[in-house]
Amino acid sequence: MKIFSSLYKWTLRWAEHQFAPRFLAVLTFAESIFFPIPPDVLLAPMVLAKPHKAWYFASLTTIASILGGAVGYWLGYLMFEPWIQPLITEFGYQDRFNTAISWFSEWGVWVVFIAGFSPIPYKLFTVSAGFLHMAFLPFFIASAIGRGLRFFMVAGLIKWGGSAMEQKIRQWVDVLGWGFVGAIVIGYFSLR
């Protein structure tokens, strides 16, 4: 099935829209708190569509992400019992949350950096850091560095690869898409 090819073409068209940067910022902000779709899925096509704005898009994504992360932190800090804990339980994230808590006790602030840079759900670590009353400044700095490295790396690779990379992505988008879905399923069942 070529589901991802159609989505890719739609995303490329949408990436050129005048409101795409605003949507990218909102998506990124929400992803740092609760939204499941990573901003890379819009950042990459936007850089492909307008490579001369790669660093602007990476900066916008980074700023929105660390601001969303700060909101997630304060929600965990101030509103964990009444709001966050029931949602974690309802969505079946309790085991993942417990894993995040144990990683904090083992690695401290470094886990925020790793979560910010990697595809690990960043939102779990923003809320966990607040819940654990981690010092805000180290959290904020680790978030800024981790998220910034990730988004500037994505924008840089896409800008560097240019049209040749775009052709390869177009050629392999369905294989990559189904591979990503498979990785999510494997990750989900391995964390249970």
mmCIF file of N, CA, C and O in Angstrom, residues 50-94:
data_model
loop_
_atom_site.group_PDB
_atom_site.id
_atom_site.type_symbol
_atom_site.label_atom_id
_atom_site.label_comp_id
_atom_site.label_asym_id
_atom_site.label_seq_id
_atom_site.Cartn_x
_atom_site.Cartn_y
_atom_site.Cartn_z
ATOM 1 N N LYS A 50 11.655 24.795 1.148
ATOM 2 C CA LYS A 50 12.336 26.094 1.229
ATOM 3 C C LYS A 50 13.676 25.929 1.938
ATOM 4 O O LYS A 50 13.835 26.331 3.089
ATOM 5 N N PRO A 51 14.672 25.361 1.243
ATOM 6 C CA PRO A 51 15.956 25.085 1.904
ATOM 7 C C PRO A 51 16.671 26.339 2.414
ATOM 8 O O PRO A 51 17.438 26.254 3.371
ATOM 9 N N HIS A 52 16.413 27.478 1.807
ATOM 10 C CA HIS A 52 17.046 28.720 2.268
ATOM 11 C C HIS A 52 16.542 29.154 3.645
ATOM 12 O O HIS A 52 17.149 29.994 4.295
ATOM 13 N N LYS A 53 15.442 28.548 4.125
ATOM 14 C CA LYS A 53 14.899 28.865 5.449
ATOM 15 C C LYS A 53 15.144 27.737 6.452
ATOM 16 O O LYS A 53 14.499 27.687 7.499
ATOM 17 N N ALA A 54 16.056 26.842 6.152
ATOM 18 C CA ALA A 54 16.296 25.677 7.009
ATOM 19 C C ALA A 54 16.607 26.073 8.442
ATOM 20 O O ALA A 54 16.049 25.515 9.390
ATOM 21 N N TRP A 55 17.501 27.045 8.630
ATOM 22 C CA TRP A 55 17.915 27.415 9.999
ATOM 23 C C TRP A 55 16.798 28.167 10.716
ATOM 24 O O TRP A 55 16.658 28.047 11.942
ATOM 25 N N TYR A 56 15.995 28.909 9.978
ATOM 26 C CA TYR A 56 14.835 29.574 10.579
ATOM 27 C C TYR A 56 13.841 28.533 11.093
ATOM 28 O O TYR A 56 13.365 28.624 12.221
ATOM 29 N N PHE A 57 13.546 27.525 10.257
ATOM 30 C CA PHE A 57 12.605 26.484 10.664
ATOM 31 C C PHE A 57 13.150 25.684 11.847
ATOM 32 O O PHE A 57 12.399 25.337 12.763
ATOM 33 N N ALA A 58 14.434 25.388 11.843
ATOM 34 C CA ALA A 58 15.043 24.650 12.960
ATOM 35 C C ALA A 58 14.984 25.481 14.246
ATOM 36 O O ALA A 58 14.683 24.949 15.323
ATOM 37 N N SER A 59 15.232 26.780 14.137
ATOM 38 C CA SER A 59 15.159 27.669 15.309
ATOM 39 C C SER A 59 13.737 27.748 15.839
ATOM 40 O O SER A 59 13.507 27.660 17.058
ATOM 41 N N LEU A 60 12.787 27.917 14.940
ATOM 42 C CA LEU A 60 11.378 27.994 15.330
ATOM 43 C C LEU A 60 10.942 26.709 16.036
ATOM 44 O O LEU A 60 10.291 26.746 17.085
ATOM 45 N N THR A 61 11.337 25.575 15.493
ATOM 46 C CA THR A 61 10.983 24.284 16.078
ATOM 47 C C THR A 61 11.622 24.121 17.458
ATOM 48 O O THR A 61 10.971 23.670 18.405
ATOM 49 N N THR A 62 12.874 24.510 17.577
ATOM 50 C CA THR A 62 13.578 24.393 18.858
ATOM 51 C C THR A 62 12.924 25.264 19.923
ATOM 52 O O THR A 62 12.668 24.804 21.049
ATOM 53 N N ILE A 63 12.649 26.520 19.589
ATOM 54 C CA ILE A 63 12.051 27.446 20.567
ATOM 55 C C ILE A 63 10.676 26.955 21.004
ATOM 56 O O ILE A 63 10.366 26.916 22.201
ATOM 57 N N ALA A 64 9.841 26.552 20.037
ATOM 58 C CA ALA A 64 8.504 26.061 20.385
ATOM 59 C C ALA A 64 8.593 24.802 21.244
ATOM 60 O O ALA A 64 7.800 24.615 22.178
ATOM 61 N N SER A 65 9.560 23.944 20.958
ATOM 62 C CA SER A 65 9.706 22.703 21.709
ATOM 63 C C SER A 65 10.129 22.967 23.154
ATOM 64 O O SER A 65 9.572 22.364 24.080
ATOM 65 N N ILE A 66 11.094 23.835 23.355
ATOM 66 C CA ILE A 66 11.536 24.067 24.740
ATOM 67 C C ILE A 66 10.498 24.863 25.530
ATOM 68 O O ILE A 66 10.369 24.671 26.736
ATOM 69 N N LEU A 67 9.723 25.702 24.852
ATOM 70 C CA LEU A 67 8.625 26.381 25.551
ATOM 71 C C LEU A 67 7.543 25.371 25.938
ATOM 72 O O LEU A 67 7.019 25.406 27.050
ATOM 73 N N GLY A 68 7.216 24.467 25.020
ATOM 74 C CA GLY A 68 6.266 23.397 25.348
ATOM 75 C C GLY A 68 6.795 22.503 26.451
ATOM 76 O O GLY A 68 6.042 22.081 27.336
ATOM 77 N N GLY A 69 8.090 22.213 26.408
ATOM 78 C CA GLY A 69 8.708 21.417 27.460
ATOM 79 C C GLY A 69 8.609 22.096 28.815
ATOM 80 O O GLY A 69 8.381 21.440 29.838
ATOM 81 N N ALA A 70 8.767 23.424 28.830
ATOM 82 C CA ALA A 70 8.637 24.176 30.081
ATOM 83 C C ALA A 70 7.212 24.090 30.621
ATOM 84 O O ALA A 70 7.007 23.922 31.828
ATOM 85 N N VAL A 71 6.225 24.169 29.724
ATOM 86 C CA VAL A 71 4.832 24.023 30.156
ATOM 87 C C VAL A 71 4.604 22.611 30.704
ATOM 88 O O VAL A 71 3.980 22.434 31.758
ATOM 89 N N GLY A 72 5.136 21.594 30.012
ATOM 90 C CA GLY A 72 5.024 20.222 30.503
ATOM 91 C C GLY A 72 5.661 20.068 31.882
ATOM 92 O O GLY A 72 5.113 19.402 32.762
ATOM 93 N N TYR A 73 6.822 20.695 32.060
ATOM 94 C CA TYR A 73 7.509 20.661 33.353
ATOM 95 C C TYR A 73 6.612 21.239 34.451
ATOM 96 O O TYR A 73 6.430 20.621 35.497
ATOM 97 N N TRP A 74 6.053 22.429 34.202
ATOM 98 C CA TRP A 74 5.241 23.085 35.226
ATOM 99 C C TRP A 74 3.922 22.350 35.464
ATOM 100 O O TRP A 74 3.409 22.345 36.588
ATOM 101 N N LEU A 75 3.389 21.715 34.426
ATOM 102 C CA LEU A 75 2.198 20.882 34.644
ATOM 103 C C LEU A 75 2.540 19.715 35.564
ATOM 104 O O LEU A 75 1.765 19.381 36.471
ATOM 105 N N GLY A 76 3.685 19.088 35.329
ATOM 106 C CA GLY A 76 4.118 18.002 36.208
ATOM 107 C C GLY A 76 4.411 18.483 37.609
ATOM 108 O O GLY A 76 4.138 17.790 38.591
ATOM 109 N N TYR A 77 4.970 19.673 37.725
ATOM 110 C CA TYR A 77 5.345 20.241 39.016
ATOM 111 C C TYR A 77 4.113 20.623 39.840
ATOM 112 O O TYR A 77 4.039 20.332 41.030
ATOM 113 N N LEU A 78 3.155 21.291 39.180
ATOM 114 C CA LEU A 78 2.019 21.870 39.895
ATOM 115 C C LEU A 78 0.734 21.042 39.831
ATOM 116 O O LEU A 78 -0.085 21.113 40.745
ATOM 117 N N MET A 79 0.532 20.311 38.746
ATOM 118 C CA MET A 79 -0.773 19.702 38.515
ATOM 119 C C MET A 79 -0.708 18.184 38.328
ATOM 120 O O MET A 79 -1.600 17.604 37.713
ATOM 121 N N PHE A 80 0.319 17.537 38.845
ATOM 122 C CA PHE A 80 0.479 16.114 38.582
ATOM 123 C C PHE A 80 -0.687 15.291 39.130
ATOM 124 O O PHE A 80 -1.288 14.507 38.400
ATOM 125 N N GLU A 81 -0.988 15.448 40.398
ATOM 126 C CA GLU A 81 -2.037 14.623 41.026
ATOM 127 C C GLU A 81 -3.409 14.831 40.390
ATOM 128 O O GLU A 81 -4.060 13.861 40.016
ATOM 129 N N PRO A 82 -3.889 16.084 40.250
ATOM 130 C CA PRO A 82 -5.256 16.223 39.739
ATOM 131 C C PRO A 82 -5.403 15.991 38.234
ATOM 132 O O PRO A 82 -6.436 15.512 37.792
ATOM 133 N N TRP A 83 -4.402 16.312 37.424
ATOM 134 C CA TRP A 83 -4.570 16.271 35.965
ATOM 135 C C TRP A 83 -3.743 15.192 35.278
ATOM 136 O O TRP A 83 -4.259 14.441 34.464
ATOM 137 N N ILE A 84 -2.457 15.152 35.570
ATOM 138 C CA ILE A 84 -1.534 14.324 34.786
ATOM 139 C C ILE A 84 -1.644 12.848 35.140
ATOM 140 O O ILE A 84 -1.726 11.999 34.258
ATOM 141 N N GLN A 85 -1.628 12.518 36.428
ATOM 142 C CA GLN A 85 -1.676 11.114 36.824
ATOM 143 C C GLN A 85 -2.901 10.387 36.271
ATOM 144 O O GLN A 85 -2.770 9.279 35.748
ATOM 145 N N PRO A 86 -4.108 10.974 36.341
ATOM 146 C CA PRO A 86 -5.257 10.276 35.742
ATOM 147 C C PRO A 86 -5.110 10.044 34.236
ATOM 148 O O PRO A 86 -5.525 9.003 33.724
ATOM 149 N N LEU A 87 -4.503 10.981 33.522
ATOM 150 C CA LEU A 87 -4.295 10.813 32.079
ATOM 151 C C LEU A 87 -3.274 9.720 31.786
ATOM 152 O O LEU A 87 -3.454 8.927 30.856
ATOM 153 N N ILE A 88 -2.208 9.676 32.582
ATOM 154 C CA ILE A 88 -1.191 8.635 32.410
ATOM 155 C C ILE A 88 -1.824 7.261 32.602
ATOM 156 O O ILE A 88 -1.599 6.341 31.816
ATOM 157 N N THR A 89 -2.652 7.148 33.620
ATOM 158 C CA THR A 89 -3.327 5.878 33.891
ATOM 159 C C THR A 89 -4.330 5.544 32.787
ATOM 160 O O THR A 89 -4.355 4.417 32.289
ATOM 161 N N GLU A 90 -5.123 6.524 32.383
ATOM 162 C CA GLU A 90 -6.163 6.288 31.371
ATOM 163 C C GLU A 90 -5.580 5.866 30.027
ATOM 164 O O GLU A 90 -6.122 5.007 29.344
ATOM 165 N N PHE A 91 -4.457 6.482 29.622
ATOM 166 C CA PHE A 91 -3.850 6.168 28.329
ATOM 167 C C PHE A 91 -2.888 4.977 28.388
ATOM 168 O O PHE A 91 -2.274 4.627 27.395
ATOM 169 N N GLY A 92 -2.750 4.368 29.570
ATOM 170 C CA GLY A 92 -1.907 3.186 29.700
ATOM 171 C C GLY A 92 -0.414 3.489 29.659
ATOM 172 O O GLY A 92 0.374 2.643 29.242
ATOM 173 N N TYR A 93 -0.011 4.677 30.101
ATOM 174 C CA TYR A 93 1.391 5.081 30.077
ATOM 175 C C TYR A 93 2.092 4.880 31.414
ATOM 176 O O TYR A 93 3.220 5.314 31.591
ATOM 177 N N GLN A 94 1.428 4.243 32.381
ATOM 178 C CA GLN A 94 2.016 4.146 33.715
ATOM 179 C C GLN A 94 3.366 3.438 33.703
ATOM 180 O O GLN A 94 4.306 3.893 34.354
#
